[in-house]
Structures are given as structure tokens and as C-alpha cells.
Short mmCIF file of C-alpha atoms in Angstrom, two decimals:
data_model
loop_
_atom_site.label_atom_id
_atom_site.label_comp_id
_atom_site.label_asym_id
_atom_site.label_seq_id
_atom_site.Cartn_x
_atom_site.Cartn_y
_atom_site.Cartn_z
CA MET A 1 103.57 102.46 82.53
CA GLY A 2 100.02 100.29 81.80
CA LYS A 3 97.83 99.66 84.60
CA HIS A 4 98.40 97.40 87.69
CA LEU A 5 96.55 94.04 88.56
CA PHE A 6 95.33 94.97 91.59
CA GLU A 7 93.52 98.41 90.20
CA SER A 8 91.30 96.10 88.63
CA HIS A 9 89.85 95.35 92.56
CA LYS A 10 88.58 96.61 95.96
CA ILE A 11 91.39 95.57 97.99
CA LEU A 12 91.22 96.61 102.11
CA CYS A 13 95.03 96.03 103.45
CA VAL A 14 94.59 95.83 107.25
CA GLY A 15 98.43 95.40 108.74
CA ILE A 16 100.39 95.31 105.56
CA LEU A 17 101.42 97.91 103.25
CA ALA A 18 101.08 101.07 105.32
CA GLU A 19 103.51 103.11 103.52
CA LYS A 20 102.19 106.45 102.65
CA SER A 21 103.60 106.70 98.85
CA LEU A 22 101.26 103.47 98.36
CA SER A 23 98.18 105.34 97.08
CA TYR A 24 95.24 104.26 95.11
CA PRO A 25 91.44 105.05 94.94
CA ASN A 26 90.87 101.43 95.13
CA LEU A 27 93.25 101.35 98.03
CA TYR A 28 92.23 100.39 101.40
CA ILE A 29 94.92 100.60 103.92
CA PHE A 30 94.65 100.54 107.82
CA PRO A 31 97.77 100.11 109.53
CA SER A 32 96.54 97.64 112.49
CA ILE A 33 94.14 95.06 112.41
CA TYR A 34 92.59 96.34 116.39
CA ARG A 35 91.58 100.13 118.27
CA ASN A 36 94.34 101.42 119.99
CA VAL A 37 92.89 100.90 123.97
CA HIS A 38 93.81 102.23 126.92
CA GLY A 39 93.71 101.92 130.98
CA PHE A 40 90.61 99.86 132.27
CA GLU A 41 89.50 98.81 128.31
CA LYS A 42 93.19 97.89 127.39
CA TYR A 43 93.25 94.92 130.21
CA TRP A 44 89.83 93.94 129.66
CA ARG A 45 90.68 93.04 125.83
CA LYS A 46 93.37 90.90 126.98
CA ILE A 47 91.11 88.96 128.70
CA ASN A 48 89.11 88.13 126.37
CA GLU A 49 91.52 87.18 123.95
CA HIS A 50 92.26 84.76 126.54
CA PHE A 51 89.20 83.90 127.51
CA SER A 52 86.49 84.69 124.78
CA LEU A 53 84.40 86.25 127.61
CA ILE A 54 82.36 88.16 125.04
CA LYS A 55 80.69 87.22 121.84
CA HIS A 56 81.21 90.67 119.58
CA LYS A 57 85.20 90.47 119.78
CA ASP A 58 84.58 93.87 116.65
CA LYS A 59 84.36 95.92 119.46
CA TRP A 60 88.37 96.26 119.80
CA TYR A 61 88.41 96.23 115.42
CA SER A 62 90.16 99.31 114.63
CA ASP A 63 87.57 101.31 111.87
CA TRP A 64 88.27 98.88 108.75
CA LYS A 65 85.67 97.30 109.61
CA TYR A 66 83.06 99.87 107.94
CA LEU A 67 84.40 99.12 104.57
CA ILE A 68 84.57 94.74 104.53
CA LYS A 69 80.94 95.52 102.54
CA ASP A 70 82.63 97.19 99.99
CA VAL A 71 85.69 95.01 98.87
CA ASP A 72 86.23 92.37 97.12
CA THR A 73 89.62 91.27 98.99
CA VAL A 74 91.15 91.60 102.00
CA ILE A 75 94.68 90.92 102.96
CA LEU A 76 95.42 90.60 106.79
CA SER A 77 98.85 90.34 108.62
CA ASP A 78 99.54 87.48 111.10
CA GLY A 79 99.10 90.31 113.81
CA ILE A 80 95.25 88.51 114.70
CA ARG A 81 94.72 87.34 117.46
CA GLY A 82 92.56 84.83 117.44
CA ARG A 83 89.88 83.28 114.48
CA ASP A 84 87.36 85.77 115.08
CA VAL A 85 88.26 88.50 112.33
CA VAL A 86 88.19 85.91 109.27
CA GLU A 87 85.05 84.94 110.49
CA TYR A 88 84.21 88.13 110.64
CA ILE A 89 85.17 89.37 107.58
CA HIS A 90 83.35 86.49 106.12
CA LYS A 91 79.85 87.19 107.74
CA GLN A 92 80.03 90.49 106.21
CA ASN A 93 80.61 89.72 102.96
CA PRO A 94 80.70 85.90 102.17
CA ASN A 95 82.18 86.61 98.26
CA ALA A 96 85.23 88.62 100.18
CA ARG A 97 89.37 86.81 99.53
CA ILE A 98 90.64 86.85 102.97
CA ILE A 99 94.77 86.46 102.81
CA ILE A 100 96.49 86.32 105.95
CA TYR A 101 99.77 87.09 104.55
CA TYR A 102 102.52 85.63 107.97
CA CYS A 103 106.08 88.52 107.57
CA ASN A 104 107.54 87.31 110.69
CA PRO A 105 109.21 82.94 111.23
CA ASN A 106 107.93 82.36 114.97
CA PHE A 107 104.91 81.45 115.78
CA SER A 108 104.93 79.70 119.00
CA HIS A 109 101.80 78.02 118.68
CA GLY A 110 99.94 81.34 119.00
CA ARG A 111 96.31 82.78 118.04
CA ASN A 112 98.09 83.31 114.64
CA GLU A 113 99.25 80.05 114.15
CA PRO A 114 98.76 79.43 110.25
CA SER A 115 96.85 75.25 111.08
CA LYS A 116 94.78 77.79 113.20
CA TYR A 117 93.05 78.75 109.77
CA LYS A 118 93.66 76.32 107.78
CA ASP A 119 89.45 74.93 107.77
CA LEU A 120 88.38 78.47 107.61
CA PRO A 121 87.20 80.49 104.13
CA CYS A 122 90.83 82.17 103.90
CA GLU A 123 94.13 81.94 101.88
CA LEU A 124 97.34 81.67 103.60
CA VAL A 125 100.38 82.64 102.65
CA THR A 126 104.04 83.37 104.30
CA PHE A 127 107.57 85.01 103.70
CA ASP A 128 109.64 82.05 104.82
CA ILE A 129 110.53 79.02 102.98
CA LYS A 130 110.35 76.38 105.33
CA ASN A 131 106.97 77.76 106.91
CA ALA A 132 105.49 77.32 103.61
CA GLN A 133 106.72 73.58 103.08
CA ASP A 134 105.39 72.81 107.36
CA TYR A 135 102.53 74.51 107.03
CA LYS A 136 102.19 73.08 102.97
CA ILE A 137 101.00 76.61 102.64
CA LYS A 138 102.11 79.69 99.39
CA PHE A 139 105.44 81.35 99.64
CA ARG A 140 105.96 84.98 98.62
CA HIS A 141 109.19 86.70 99.37
CA PHE A 142 108.10 90.62 100.91
CA TYR A 143 108.62 93.34 99.74
CA TYR A 144 110.88 96.70 100.21
CA PRO A 145 108.44 99.81 100.25
CA TYR A 146 111.89 102.38 98.90
CA MET A 147 112.24 100.01 95.71
CA LYS A 148 111.43 102.34 93.85
CA GLN A 149 113.70 105.26 95.14
CA ARG A 150 116.60 102.84 94.22
CA LEU A 151 119.94 105.33 92.93
CA TYR A 152 120.95 104.78 90.01
CA THR A 153 124.53 105.96 90.91
CA ILE A 154 126.64 103.73 93.81
CA ASP A 155 127.67 105.78 96.67
CA ASN A 156 131.75 106.97 97.22
CA ASP A 157 130.69 108.70 100.37
CA PHE A 158 131.78 105.90 102.98
CA LYS A 159 131.96 106.44 107.44
CA GLN A 160 131.96 102.89 108.20
CA ASP A 161 132.56 99.18 106.29
CA ILE A 162 129.84 97.41 108.01
CA PHE A 163 126.62 98.73 108.84
CA PHE A 164 124.22 97.36 111.27
CA ILE A 165 120.52 97.83 112.81
CA GLY A 166 118.20 95.84 114.55
CA GLU A 167 116.83 94.31 117.88
CA ASP A 168 118.05 92.92 120.57
CA LYS A 169 115.81 89.38 119.75
CA GLY A 170 118.59 87.52 122.00
CA ARG A 171 121.02 88.18 119.47
CA LEU A 172 123.23 90.87 121.06
CA ASN A 173 126.42 88.58 122.14
CA LYS A 174 126.06 86.91 119.10
CA ILE A 175 126.44 89.67 117.39
CA LEU A 176 129.34 92.07 118.98
CA GLU A 177 131.49 88.67 118.80
CA TRP A 178 130.77 88.99 114.72
CA LYS A 179 131.60 92.79 115.44
CA LYS A 180 134.92 91.95 117.29
CA ILE A 181 136.05 89.23 114.23
CA PHE A 182 135.16 92.17 111.67
CA ASN A 183 137.75 94.70 113.55
CA HIS A 184 139.60 91.63 114.01
CA TYR A 185 140.62 92.03 109.74
CA GLY A 186 140.64 95.39 110.07
CA LEU A 187 137.02 96.84 109.37
CA SER A 188 135.24 99.34 110.84
CA CYS A 189 131.45 98.77 111.97
CA LYS A 190 128.25 101.06 112.80
CA PHE A 191 125.94 98.56 114.97
CA TYR A 192 122.46 99.68 116.49
CA ILE A 193 120.11 97.29 118.84
CA LEU A 194 117.83 98.02 119.93
CA LYS A 195 117.11 96.72 124.00
CA THR A 196 114.17 93.80 124.10
CA LYS A 197 111.60 95.43 126.24
CA HIS A 198 111.61 94.82 130.17
CA ARG A 199 114.84 92.90 129.72
CA VAL A 200 117.52 93.98 131.76
CA TYR A 201 120.61 94.90 130.27
CA PHE A 202 123.67 94.16 133.32
CA SER A 203 126.57 95.68 130.45
CA ASN A 204 126.39 98.36 128.35
CA HIS A 205 127.14 98.52 125.14
CA ASP A 206 127.94 101.08 123.18
CA GLU A 207 125.65 99.54 120.15
CA LEU A 208 122.69 99.40 122.86
CA ILE A 209 119.78 101.79 121.46
CA ASP A 210 116.35 102.56 123.96
CA GLU A 211 114.41 104.08 120.36
CA LYS A 212 113.79 103.10 117.53
CA ILE A 213 115.57 105.46 114.77
CA PRO A 214 113.74 107.32 112.25
CA TYR A 215 114.07 105.32 108.97
CA GLU A 216 115.37 108.35 107.21
CA GLU A 217 118.60 108.33 109.40
CA ILE A 218 118.93 104.19 108.76
CA ILE A 219 118.81 105.37 105.02
CA LYS A 220 121.93 107.63 105.28
CA GLU A 221 124.03 105.45 107.46
CA ILE A 222 123.13 102.21 104.22
CA ARG A 223 124.17 104.89 101.99
CA HIS A 224 128.25 105.87 103.89
CA SER A 225 128.28 101.77 104.56
CA ARG A 226 130.01 99.39 102.19
CA ALA A 227 128.23 96.82 103.39
CA ILE A 228 124.76 95.72 105.66
CA LEU A 229 125.01 92.94 107.97
CA ASP A 230 122.24 90.96 107.88
CA PHE A 231 121.37 88.50 110.94
CA VAL A 232 118.75 87.04 111.36
CA GLN A 233 117.28 84.65 114.07
CA ASP A 234 117.48 81.23 114.81
CA LYS A 235 114.42 79.26 113.07
CA GLN A 236 113.93 82.01 110.28
CA HIS A 237 113.56 81.09 106.47
CA GLY A 238 112.76 84.08 104.42
CA ILE A 239 114.10 87.06 104.08
CA THR A 240 114.69 90.94 105.83
CA LEU A 241 114.55 94.10 105.28
CA ARG A 242 118.17 94.04 104.99
CA PRO A 243 118.79 92.18 102.27
CA MET A 244 116.38 94.29 100.11
CA GLU A 245 117.73 97.65 101.59
CA ALA A 246 121.14 95.47 99.97
CA MET A 247 119.89 95.74 96.89
CA CYS A 248 118.04 98.94 96.49
CA PHE A 249 121.36 100.69 97.44
CA GLN A 250 123.44 98.62 96.13
CA LYS A 251 125.55 97.46 99.02
CA LYS A 252 127.65 94.83 99.80
CA LEU A 253 124.97 92.34 101.99
CA ILE A 254 126.71 90.05 105.05
CA THR A 255 123.83 87.02 105.67
CA ASN A 256 124.12 84.11 107.84
CA PHE A 257 120.68 83.75 106.47
CA GLU A 258 121.43 80.17 104.82
CA GLU A 259 118.84 80.30 102.18
CA ILE A 260 119.81 83.70 100.74
CA THR A 261 121.61 81.55 97.40
CA GLN A 262 117.67 80.63 96.91
CA TYR A 263 116.90 84.01 95.73
CA ASN A 264 117.30 85.08 92.34
CA PHE A 265 119.46 88.67 93.26
CA TYR A 266 121.91 86.71 95.11
CA ASN A 267 125.62 87.24 93.12
CA GLN A 268 128.14 85.63 95.22
CA ASN A 269 130.39 88.90 94.76
CA ASN A 270 127.83 91.12 96.15
CA VAL A 271 126.50 88.56 99.03
CA PHE A 272 128.87 86.77 101.50
CA ARG A 273 127.37 84.24 103.42
CA LEU A 274 128.99 84.31 107.15
CA GLY A 275 129.96 80.19 108.22
CA TYR A 276 130.59 79.17 104.60
CA ASP A 277 133.04 81.81 103.06
CA ASN A 278 136.39 82.51 104.29
CA LEU A 279 136.16 85.13 106.68
CA LYS A 280 139.97 86.33 104.55
CA ASP A 281 138.49 86.94 101.81
CA LEU A 282 135.88 88.66 103.71
CA LYS A 283 137.91 92.73 103.35
CA ASN A 284 138.08 92.06 99.27
CA PHE A 285 135.11 91.14 99.33
CA LEU A 286 133.93 94.44 100.56
CA TYR A 287 136.30 96.27 98.54
CA THR A 288 135.44 95.31 95.56
CA PRO A 289 132.82 96.80 92.74
CA TYR A 290 129.37 95.69 93.89
CA GLU A 291 128.03 94.29 90.20
CA LYS A 292 124.32 95.77 90.04
CA ILE A 293 121.18 93.29 89.61
CA ASP A 294 118.83 93.94 86.99
CA ASP A 295 116.45 95.70 86.57
CA SER A 296 113.76 93.16 86.48
CA ILE A 297 114.40 91.29 89.52
CA ARG A 298 114.67 94.39 91.49
CA MET A 299 110.75 95.26 90.45
CA GLU A 300 109.96 91.64 91.82
CA TYR A 301 110.18 93.72 95.24
CA VAL A 302 108.64 97.27 94.51
CA PRO A 303 104.60 97.28 96.67
CA GLU A 304 102.72 97.68 93.69
CA ASN A 305 104.63 94.79 91.49
CA TRP A 306 104.23 91.94 95.10
CA LEU A 307 100.91 93.37 95.09
CA ASP A 308 100.06 92.40 92.03
CA THR A 309 101.53 88.87 92.56
CA PHE A 310 98.25 88.32 94.64
CA PHE A 311 96.09 88.50 91.28
CA GLU A 312 98.42 86.56 88.75
CA GLU A 313 97.25 83.18 90.09
CA THR A 314 94.45 81.58 92.19
CA LEU A 315 96.54 81.34 95.53
#
């Protein structure tokens, strides 16, 4: 395989591409924009975020700040809490290309809303098609960290028909309603719904969990399932990990994501659209063979190839 485009650059990735398997000498990866703080310092930082009481906010940044002058490209996640991050990077290295990648759909007029950065020397990119249109910024679908590990044989050792895992995010009742519907049609389900922090739950549902499950265990459950349920939040218009997991492990996908047909991996024999397709056909859909997706499509979602797209053209 030839050299990747990004290998000709020195890139600082902050809050994104934090996979351990992605190891290149020109790629500096930091999982968080901000360093961990505790006690009074944590309280003091929160006050400063809202009232800007101190001028030098870089005291809160993690150790990536020491590498700014050594790179030509900085890619930030949308975990930024103010314009100061971009301003600081530009001041330290005026020639550095700065990219903010939005991998969350809802901003609620927060400090990371795209409109608050459009006058700064940075490029704005999002995984959400509608946000790209609304804010007039570039669209790039997300990547799947494990896409290179794709299995070329299809699993047949099924323990359940439909698997779901995700945070509550106000979706609990709707997800449980769909589970009842699936059960009504004779389909077995295994659902894990992570509780929202600081929310009080008055009913004890078997599906609710208190802590995140290791991803290795999630992959095992995916492999033992005929299909993955993808249930996106309201106002989300970009794919989650679920469709990419389905493509990677060659599983059927059941989704309420309306824009799924706009993606090049969409195949009506592999994807069942809630609210569009006939539920009476769901069981037959699940029990018919998966139609393999061309590798050229799958490779677009490999982290290295995703990263290359930022250097194929000027965003």
C-alpha cells in the first residue's frame, strides 16, 4: 500500500483520532483538549469559562500546547469551550492549518457553536449533513476505528435478532416501545441503555445500565446478533457508529435515521428504515442473507483514509 497523504504533514490531533492502533511518527494524538483538574481548580476553571476572569487560559490546556510550533496542521474536536483555543494556536504558530471537526449534532448556542468561530483563522467541518447546510461549512462523514478489522466471513452463531447499545439521552421510552414492537413480531432483543448522569429513574428497567460496557464486549454482542438497532437523537443528521459497525461486521441495520439513503453504503436489503419500511416484512428482512458491501466503500471509513480526505483538497 502506498503512503498516505497525511504522512507528508506533521499533524496534531486533539480530542479526536484517539485510537491506540493509529500510530504514525508524524501524528501527535491527545485525547483531550483540556487537562484533568480536581477540587478547587475544577471549580475555578468552570467560573473562568463563564466569566473569563483570567487572560491566560492556556493553563487549562493539556500537554498538546507544547507541540504547536512543531506541526503544520492542528485538528480539534468540538470539545472546545471558547475561541481562546483557536486564538492561542494561531498566535503560537501563525502558519498552522487549524481544523475544528464537529462530531456532535446539537450545540444549544453553546461556546462551541460553529457561528462563533467563522471569523477566526480555522476551517469548520461537521459529520452532520444538515449542520453543514445550515452553517455553510464542510461535510465529512465520521470514521470507524475498527473498520480495518472487518471479518470476511458472516457470523451465524446468533444469540439474539436485534442488539442495541446507547445512552438514554431522553430516548428511553421510545427505544423500549420499539423493543415491544420487535418482540410482538417474534424477534428477540438485547438492549443496553446507559443511564443519563444526575437523572432520577423511577422505574427499574432490565435494559438500563449504570456504567459503560467495554467495547470488546460490545463487539462480541454485535457478532452474536442478526441486526443492530440505530436510534438517533432528534435533530441529528449524521451517522452514528451503529451504521459503520453494521458495515464492518456485515450485520443488518434497523434505523430511524432518515438520511441513511444518502450514504454510499445504503442497500435496501441490508438497511430497514423505521417509519418507512413495512414492519410485517422485518422478520423476513432479518432472516435473508446480508449483501456484502464493496471494499472500496468500506475503506472510506478507515481512520487513515478519513484523515487523508483533509489533504485531498483545501476545505
